[in-house]
Coordinates of C-alpha atoms in Angstrom, one line a residue:
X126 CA 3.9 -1.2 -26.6
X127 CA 6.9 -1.3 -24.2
X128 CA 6.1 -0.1 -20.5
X129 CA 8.6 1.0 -18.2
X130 CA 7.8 0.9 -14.3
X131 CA 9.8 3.0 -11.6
X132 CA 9.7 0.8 -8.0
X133 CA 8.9 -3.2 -7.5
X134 CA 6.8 -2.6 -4.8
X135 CA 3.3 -4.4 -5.0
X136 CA 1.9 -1.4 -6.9
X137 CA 4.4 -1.5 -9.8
X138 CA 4.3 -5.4 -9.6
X139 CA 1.1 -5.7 -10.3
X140 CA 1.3 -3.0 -13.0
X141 CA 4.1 -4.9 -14.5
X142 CA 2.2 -8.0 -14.7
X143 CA -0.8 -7.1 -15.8
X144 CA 1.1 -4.8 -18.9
X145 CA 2.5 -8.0 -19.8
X146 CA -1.0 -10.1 -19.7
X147 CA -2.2 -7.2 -22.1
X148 CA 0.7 -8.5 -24.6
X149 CA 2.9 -5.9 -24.0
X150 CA 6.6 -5.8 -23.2
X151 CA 7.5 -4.7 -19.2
X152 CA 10.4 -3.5 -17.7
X153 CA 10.5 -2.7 -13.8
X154 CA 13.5 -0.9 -12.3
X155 CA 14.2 -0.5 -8.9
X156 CA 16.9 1.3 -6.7
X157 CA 16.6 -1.8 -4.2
X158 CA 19.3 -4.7 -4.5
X159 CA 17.3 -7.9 -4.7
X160 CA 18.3 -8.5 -0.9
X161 CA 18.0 -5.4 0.4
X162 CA 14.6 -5.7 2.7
X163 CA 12.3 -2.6 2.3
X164 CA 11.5 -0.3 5.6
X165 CA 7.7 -2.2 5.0
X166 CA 8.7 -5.6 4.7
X167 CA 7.1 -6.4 8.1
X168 CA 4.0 -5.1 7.9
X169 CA 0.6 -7.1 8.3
X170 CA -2.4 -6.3 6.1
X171 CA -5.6 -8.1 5.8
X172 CA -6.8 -8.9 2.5
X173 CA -10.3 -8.4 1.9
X174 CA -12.4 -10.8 -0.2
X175 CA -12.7 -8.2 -3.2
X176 CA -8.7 -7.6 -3.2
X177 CA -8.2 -11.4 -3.0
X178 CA -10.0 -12.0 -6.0
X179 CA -7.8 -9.4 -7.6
X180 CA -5.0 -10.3 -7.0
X181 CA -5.9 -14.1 -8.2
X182 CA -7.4 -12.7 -11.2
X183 CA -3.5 -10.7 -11.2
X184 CA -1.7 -13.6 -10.9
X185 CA -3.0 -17.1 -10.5
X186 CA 0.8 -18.0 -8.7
X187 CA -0.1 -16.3 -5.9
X188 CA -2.2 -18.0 -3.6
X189 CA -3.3 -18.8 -0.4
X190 CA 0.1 -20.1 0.6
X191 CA 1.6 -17.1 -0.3
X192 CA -1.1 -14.7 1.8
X193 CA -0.3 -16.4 4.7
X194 CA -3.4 -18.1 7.2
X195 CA -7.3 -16.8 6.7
X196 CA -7.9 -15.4 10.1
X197 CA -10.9 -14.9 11.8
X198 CA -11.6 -11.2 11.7
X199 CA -14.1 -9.4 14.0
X200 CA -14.9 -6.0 14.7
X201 CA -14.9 -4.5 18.6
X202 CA -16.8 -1.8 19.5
X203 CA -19.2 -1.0 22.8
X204 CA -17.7 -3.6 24.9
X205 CA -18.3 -6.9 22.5
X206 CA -16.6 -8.5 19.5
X207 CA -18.8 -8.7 16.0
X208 CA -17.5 -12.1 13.9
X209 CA -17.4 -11.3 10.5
X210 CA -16.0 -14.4 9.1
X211 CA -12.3 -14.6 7.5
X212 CA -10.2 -12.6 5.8
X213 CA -6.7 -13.4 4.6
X214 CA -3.3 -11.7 6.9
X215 CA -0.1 -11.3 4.8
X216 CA 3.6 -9.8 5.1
X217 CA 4.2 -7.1 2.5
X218 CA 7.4 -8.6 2.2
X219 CA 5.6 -11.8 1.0
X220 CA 3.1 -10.5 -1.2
X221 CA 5.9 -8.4 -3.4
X222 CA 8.2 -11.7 -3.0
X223 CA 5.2 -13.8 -4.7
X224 CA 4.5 -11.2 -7.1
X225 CA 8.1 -10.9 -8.5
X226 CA 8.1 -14.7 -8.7
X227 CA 4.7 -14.2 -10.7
X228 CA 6.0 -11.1 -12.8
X229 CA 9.2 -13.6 -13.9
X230 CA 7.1 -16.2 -15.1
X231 CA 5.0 -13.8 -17.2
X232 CA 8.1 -12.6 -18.6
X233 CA 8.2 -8.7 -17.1
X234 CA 12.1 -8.1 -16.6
X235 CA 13.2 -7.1 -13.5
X236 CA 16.4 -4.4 -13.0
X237 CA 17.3 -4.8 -9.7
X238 CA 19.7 -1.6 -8.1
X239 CA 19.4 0.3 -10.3
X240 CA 19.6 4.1 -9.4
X241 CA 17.8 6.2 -12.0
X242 CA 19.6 9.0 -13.0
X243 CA 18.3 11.2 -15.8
X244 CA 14.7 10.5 -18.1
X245 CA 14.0 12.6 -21.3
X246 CA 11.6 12.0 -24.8
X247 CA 12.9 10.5 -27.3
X248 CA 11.5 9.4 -30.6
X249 CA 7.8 9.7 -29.2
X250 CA 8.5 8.2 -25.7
X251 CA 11.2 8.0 -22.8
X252 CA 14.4 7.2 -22.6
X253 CA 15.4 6.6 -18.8
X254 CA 19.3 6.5 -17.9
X255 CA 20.6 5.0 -14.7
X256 CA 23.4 4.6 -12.5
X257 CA 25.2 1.4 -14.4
X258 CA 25.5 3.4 -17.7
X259 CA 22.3 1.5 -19.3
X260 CA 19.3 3.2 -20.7
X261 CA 15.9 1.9 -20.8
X262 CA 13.5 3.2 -23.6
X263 CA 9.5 2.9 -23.4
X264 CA 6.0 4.0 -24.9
X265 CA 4.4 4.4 -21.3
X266 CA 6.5 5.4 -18.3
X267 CA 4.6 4.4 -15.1
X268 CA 6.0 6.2 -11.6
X269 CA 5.5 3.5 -8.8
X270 CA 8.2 4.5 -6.5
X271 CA 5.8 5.7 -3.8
X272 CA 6.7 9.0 -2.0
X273 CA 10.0 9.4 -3.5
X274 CA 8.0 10.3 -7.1
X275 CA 11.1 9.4 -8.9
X276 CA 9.7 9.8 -12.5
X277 CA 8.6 13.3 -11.5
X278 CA 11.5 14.7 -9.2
X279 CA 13.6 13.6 -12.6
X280 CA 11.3 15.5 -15.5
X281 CA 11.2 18.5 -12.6
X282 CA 10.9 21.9 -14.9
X283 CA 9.7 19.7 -17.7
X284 CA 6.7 19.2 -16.2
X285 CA 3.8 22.1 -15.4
X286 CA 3.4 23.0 -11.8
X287 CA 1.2 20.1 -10.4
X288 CA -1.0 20.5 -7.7
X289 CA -0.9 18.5 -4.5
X290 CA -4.3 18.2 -2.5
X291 CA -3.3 18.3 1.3
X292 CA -5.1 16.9 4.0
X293 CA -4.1 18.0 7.1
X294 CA -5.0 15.4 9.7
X295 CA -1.6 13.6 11.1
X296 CA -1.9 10.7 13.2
X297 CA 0.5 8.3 15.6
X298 CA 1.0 4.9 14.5
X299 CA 2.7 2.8 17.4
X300 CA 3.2 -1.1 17.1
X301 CA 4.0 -3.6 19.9
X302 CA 4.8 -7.6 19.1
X303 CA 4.0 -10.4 21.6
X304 CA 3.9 -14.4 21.4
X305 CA 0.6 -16.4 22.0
X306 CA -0.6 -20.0 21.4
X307 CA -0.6 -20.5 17.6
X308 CA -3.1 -22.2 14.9
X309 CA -5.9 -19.7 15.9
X310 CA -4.9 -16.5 14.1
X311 CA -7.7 -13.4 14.2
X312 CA -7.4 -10.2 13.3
X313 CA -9.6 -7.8 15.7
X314 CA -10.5 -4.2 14.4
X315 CA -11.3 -1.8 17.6
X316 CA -12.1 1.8 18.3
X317 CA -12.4 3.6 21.8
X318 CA -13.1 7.1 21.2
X319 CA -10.1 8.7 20.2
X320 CA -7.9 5.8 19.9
X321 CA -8.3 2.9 17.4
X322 CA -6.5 0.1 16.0
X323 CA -5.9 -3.8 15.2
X324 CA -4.7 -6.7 16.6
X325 CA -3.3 -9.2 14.7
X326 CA -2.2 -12.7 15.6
X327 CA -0.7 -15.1 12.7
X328 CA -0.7 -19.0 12.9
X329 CA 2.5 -19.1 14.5
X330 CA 1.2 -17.1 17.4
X331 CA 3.2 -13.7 16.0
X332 CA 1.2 -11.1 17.6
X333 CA 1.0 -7.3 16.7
X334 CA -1.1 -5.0 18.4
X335 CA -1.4 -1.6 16.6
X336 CA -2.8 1.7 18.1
X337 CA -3.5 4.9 16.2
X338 CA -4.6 8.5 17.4
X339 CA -4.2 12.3 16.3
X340 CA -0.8 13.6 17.9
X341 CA -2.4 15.5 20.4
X342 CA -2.3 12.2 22.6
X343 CA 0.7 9.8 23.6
X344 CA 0.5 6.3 23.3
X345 CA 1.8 3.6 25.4
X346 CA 1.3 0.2 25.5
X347 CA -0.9 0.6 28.8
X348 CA -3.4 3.5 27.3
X349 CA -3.6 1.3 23.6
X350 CA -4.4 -2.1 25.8
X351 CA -7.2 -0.1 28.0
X352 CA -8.5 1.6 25.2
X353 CA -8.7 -2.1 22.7
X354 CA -10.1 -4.1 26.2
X355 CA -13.1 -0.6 26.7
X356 CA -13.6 -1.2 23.0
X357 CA -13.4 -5.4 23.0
X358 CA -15.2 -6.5 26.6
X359 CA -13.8 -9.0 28.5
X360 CA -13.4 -11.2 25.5
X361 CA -10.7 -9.1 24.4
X362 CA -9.7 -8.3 27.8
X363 CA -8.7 -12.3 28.1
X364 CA -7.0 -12.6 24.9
X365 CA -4.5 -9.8 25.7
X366 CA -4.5 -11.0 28.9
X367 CA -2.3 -14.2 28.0
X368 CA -0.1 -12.5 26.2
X369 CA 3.3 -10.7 26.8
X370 CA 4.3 -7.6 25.1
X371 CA 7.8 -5.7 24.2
X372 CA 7.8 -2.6 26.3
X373 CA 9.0 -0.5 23.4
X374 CA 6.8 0.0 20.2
X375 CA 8.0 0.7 16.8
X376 CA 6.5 4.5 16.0
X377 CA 4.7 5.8 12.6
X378 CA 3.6 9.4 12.3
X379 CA 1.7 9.6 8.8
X380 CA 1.2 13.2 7.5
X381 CA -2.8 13.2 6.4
X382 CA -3.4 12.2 2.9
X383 CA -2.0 13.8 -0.2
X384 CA -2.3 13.3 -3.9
X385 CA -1.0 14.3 -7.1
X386 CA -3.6 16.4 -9.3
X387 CA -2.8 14.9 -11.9
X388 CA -5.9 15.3 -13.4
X389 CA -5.8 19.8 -13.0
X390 CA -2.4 19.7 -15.7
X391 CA -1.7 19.3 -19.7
X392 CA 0.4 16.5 -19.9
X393 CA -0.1 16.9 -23.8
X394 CA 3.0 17.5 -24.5
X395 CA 4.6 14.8 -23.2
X396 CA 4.2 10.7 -24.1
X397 CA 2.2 9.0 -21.6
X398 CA 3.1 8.9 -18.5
X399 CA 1.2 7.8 -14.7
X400 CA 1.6 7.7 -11.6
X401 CA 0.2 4.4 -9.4
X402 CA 0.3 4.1 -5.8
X403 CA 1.7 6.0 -2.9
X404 CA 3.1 8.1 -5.7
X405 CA -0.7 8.9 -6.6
X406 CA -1.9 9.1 -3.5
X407 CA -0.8 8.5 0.0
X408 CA -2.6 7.8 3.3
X409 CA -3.1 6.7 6.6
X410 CA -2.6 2.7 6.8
X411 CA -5.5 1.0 6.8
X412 CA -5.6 -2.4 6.5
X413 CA -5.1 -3.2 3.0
X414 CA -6.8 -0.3 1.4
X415 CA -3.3 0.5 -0.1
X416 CA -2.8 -3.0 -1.8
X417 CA -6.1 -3.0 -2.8
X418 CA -5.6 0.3 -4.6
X419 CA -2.8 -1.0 -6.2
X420 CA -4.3 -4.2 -7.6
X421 CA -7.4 -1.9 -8.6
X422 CA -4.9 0.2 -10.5
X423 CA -3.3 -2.7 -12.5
X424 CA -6.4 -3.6 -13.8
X425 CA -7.2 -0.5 -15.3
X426 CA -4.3 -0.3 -17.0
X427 CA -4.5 -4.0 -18.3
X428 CA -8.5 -2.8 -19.7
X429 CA -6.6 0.1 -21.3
X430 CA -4.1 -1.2 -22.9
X431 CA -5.9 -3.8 -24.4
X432 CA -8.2 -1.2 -26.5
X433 CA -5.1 0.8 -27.0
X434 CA -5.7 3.8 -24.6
X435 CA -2.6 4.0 -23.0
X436 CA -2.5 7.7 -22.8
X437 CA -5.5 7.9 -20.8
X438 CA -4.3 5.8 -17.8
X439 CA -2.9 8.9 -16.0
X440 CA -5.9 10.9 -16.0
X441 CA -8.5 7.8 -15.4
X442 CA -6.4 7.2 -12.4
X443 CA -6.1 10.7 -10.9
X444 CA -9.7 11.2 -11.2
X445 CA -10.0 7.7 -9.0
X446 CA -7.8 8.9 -6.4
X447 CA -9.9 12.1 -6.5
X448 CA -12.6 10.1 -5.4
X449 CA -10.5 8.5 -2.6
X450 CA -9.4 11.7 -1.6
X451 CA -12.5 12.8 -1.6
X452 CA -13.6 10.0 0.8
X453 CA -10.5 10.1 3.1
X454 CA -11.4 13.8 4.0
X455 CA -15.3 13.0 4.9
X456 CA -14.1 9.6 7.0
X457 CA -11.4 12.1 8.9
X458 CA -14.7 14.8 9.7
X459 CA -16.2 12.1 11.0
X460 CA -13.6 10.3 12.7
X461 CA -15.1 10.6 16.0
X462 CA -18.6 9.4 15.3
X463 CA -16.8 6.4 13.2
X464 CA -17.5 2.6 13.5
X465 CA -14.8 0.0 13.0
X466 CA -17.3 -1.3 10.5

């Protein structure tokens, strides 16, 4: 079976690699030159014990070296820090540079700037053209190109109307870097009320303090601070202490959560075709649960493939992302009431 995969981000990566370990051919396109650096490239996650031994069970290249140090990670709540052991930190931009390294060696190949232009059937599958004047042909089209939905913004009238579950709960992301002493990299989880967030120091000493709230509240490095120290004690209070900020924060706004009903439409009619990550379903950041989505996805589709059910990949997923969705909206009810934990 030949799979075709729209985006070389970590979700169609891992996709990508894990059609090939199945023992079938992969192809991954993607509009990005091979140096251009994505908008995401800098961002921290933590990767949690289950989504570590994912993505080793993806791809046995990737390891601890490229994840980046095993921080200590606690949770701050009520004035005092809980210890919860380690967890690994890692850059996007590393993670999708080790998994492209990793997708190479399995033999997936990799069309780099390369602007999609026009996909149709043919002879029971796709055909997809692009920019250059080549066209790519495959059995199973996966869509990983996040919010941009490529694979469906191209098929537009071809496809029924699909329905997009909406929830409507924005919040402000701002992000402020600061140097420390290195080797002693943690990753702190706090929550004061109405404003929550992480901070993260690497082994170099790269710090990154993150605050989130609903937009009814502005942030500043002076209200996110008070509100991690409340939340932290004066253990906290002494860590941020030492170090010294950039006055100006790099600012997210994320739009709620919203996913593609996949599962509501009759794709029947058409050869098989999914969507994985953000162009499933997107959310709020939180710490990994993105990546960990995206490895949980590759998997499936490896299991699938391998008993030759290709064609129910999209609806397995969209019923998973149901579930999430599902989740998301009783965790923003309660976001109030919430623990870090």
């Amino acid at each position: 079976m030949r799979v075709l995969i729209i985006g070389a981000g970590v979700a169609g990566l891992a996709a990508a690699i894990c059609a090939r370990r199945a023992g079938c051919e992969a192809t991954v396109i993607e509009r990005r030159g091979t140096r251009d650096v994505s908008a995401r490239d800098a961002h921290v996650h933590r990767l949690p014990p289950k989504s570590q031994a994912q993505l080793t069970q993806i791809s046995s290249a990737v390891g601890q070296d490229g994840l980046g140090a095993a921080a200590r990670f606690g949770a701050a709540q009520g004035g005092a820090i809980d210890w919860q052991g380690r967890q690994s930190l890692f850059r996007l931009g590393d993670l999708e540079a080790s998994l492209q390294e990793s997708a190479v060696a399995n033999g997936v190949e990799l069309a780099y700037g390369q602007n999609a232009l026009a996909l149709r059937t043919a002879d029971d599958g796709w055909r997809l053209d692009v920019e250059a004047g080549w066209a790519f042909e495959a059995d199973l089209l996966i869509d990983a190109s996040g919010a941009h939905r490529t694979g469906i913004d191209l098929l537009g009238d071809r496809l029924p109307d699909i329905p997009l579950d909406d929830i409507d709960a924005p919040e402000r992301h701002v992000s402020w870097r600061a140097r420390t002493a290195a080797n002693d990299p943690v990753l702190i989880a706090w929550s004061d009320q109405t404003v929550n967030g992480l901070l993260q120091v690497d082994a170099d000493g790269c710090v990154q303090l993150t605050a989130r709230t609903g937009l009814g509240e502005r942030l500043t490095l002076e209200r996110a601070c008070e509100a991690a120290q409340t939340a932290g004690g004066v253990s906290l209070a002494r860590r941020l202490a030492e170090m010294r900020f950039e006055p100006r924060g790099v600012q997210h706004t994320s739009p709620g959560v919203r996913r593609v009903a996949l599962e509501e439409v009759d794709l029947g009619g058409l050869p098989p075709f999914a969507l994985v990550g953000d162009a499933l379903i997107e959310a709020p950041p939180r710490y990994g649960e993105g990546v960990g989505r995206a490895f949980d996805q590759a998997l499936m589709l490896e299991g699938l493939l391998r008993k030759g059910q290709a064609a129910e990949y999209a609806a397995t997923l969209a019923e998973q992302a149901k579930a999430h969705w599902a989740g998301y909206g009783v965790a923003m009810s309660l976001r109030p009431l919430a623990s870090v934990r």
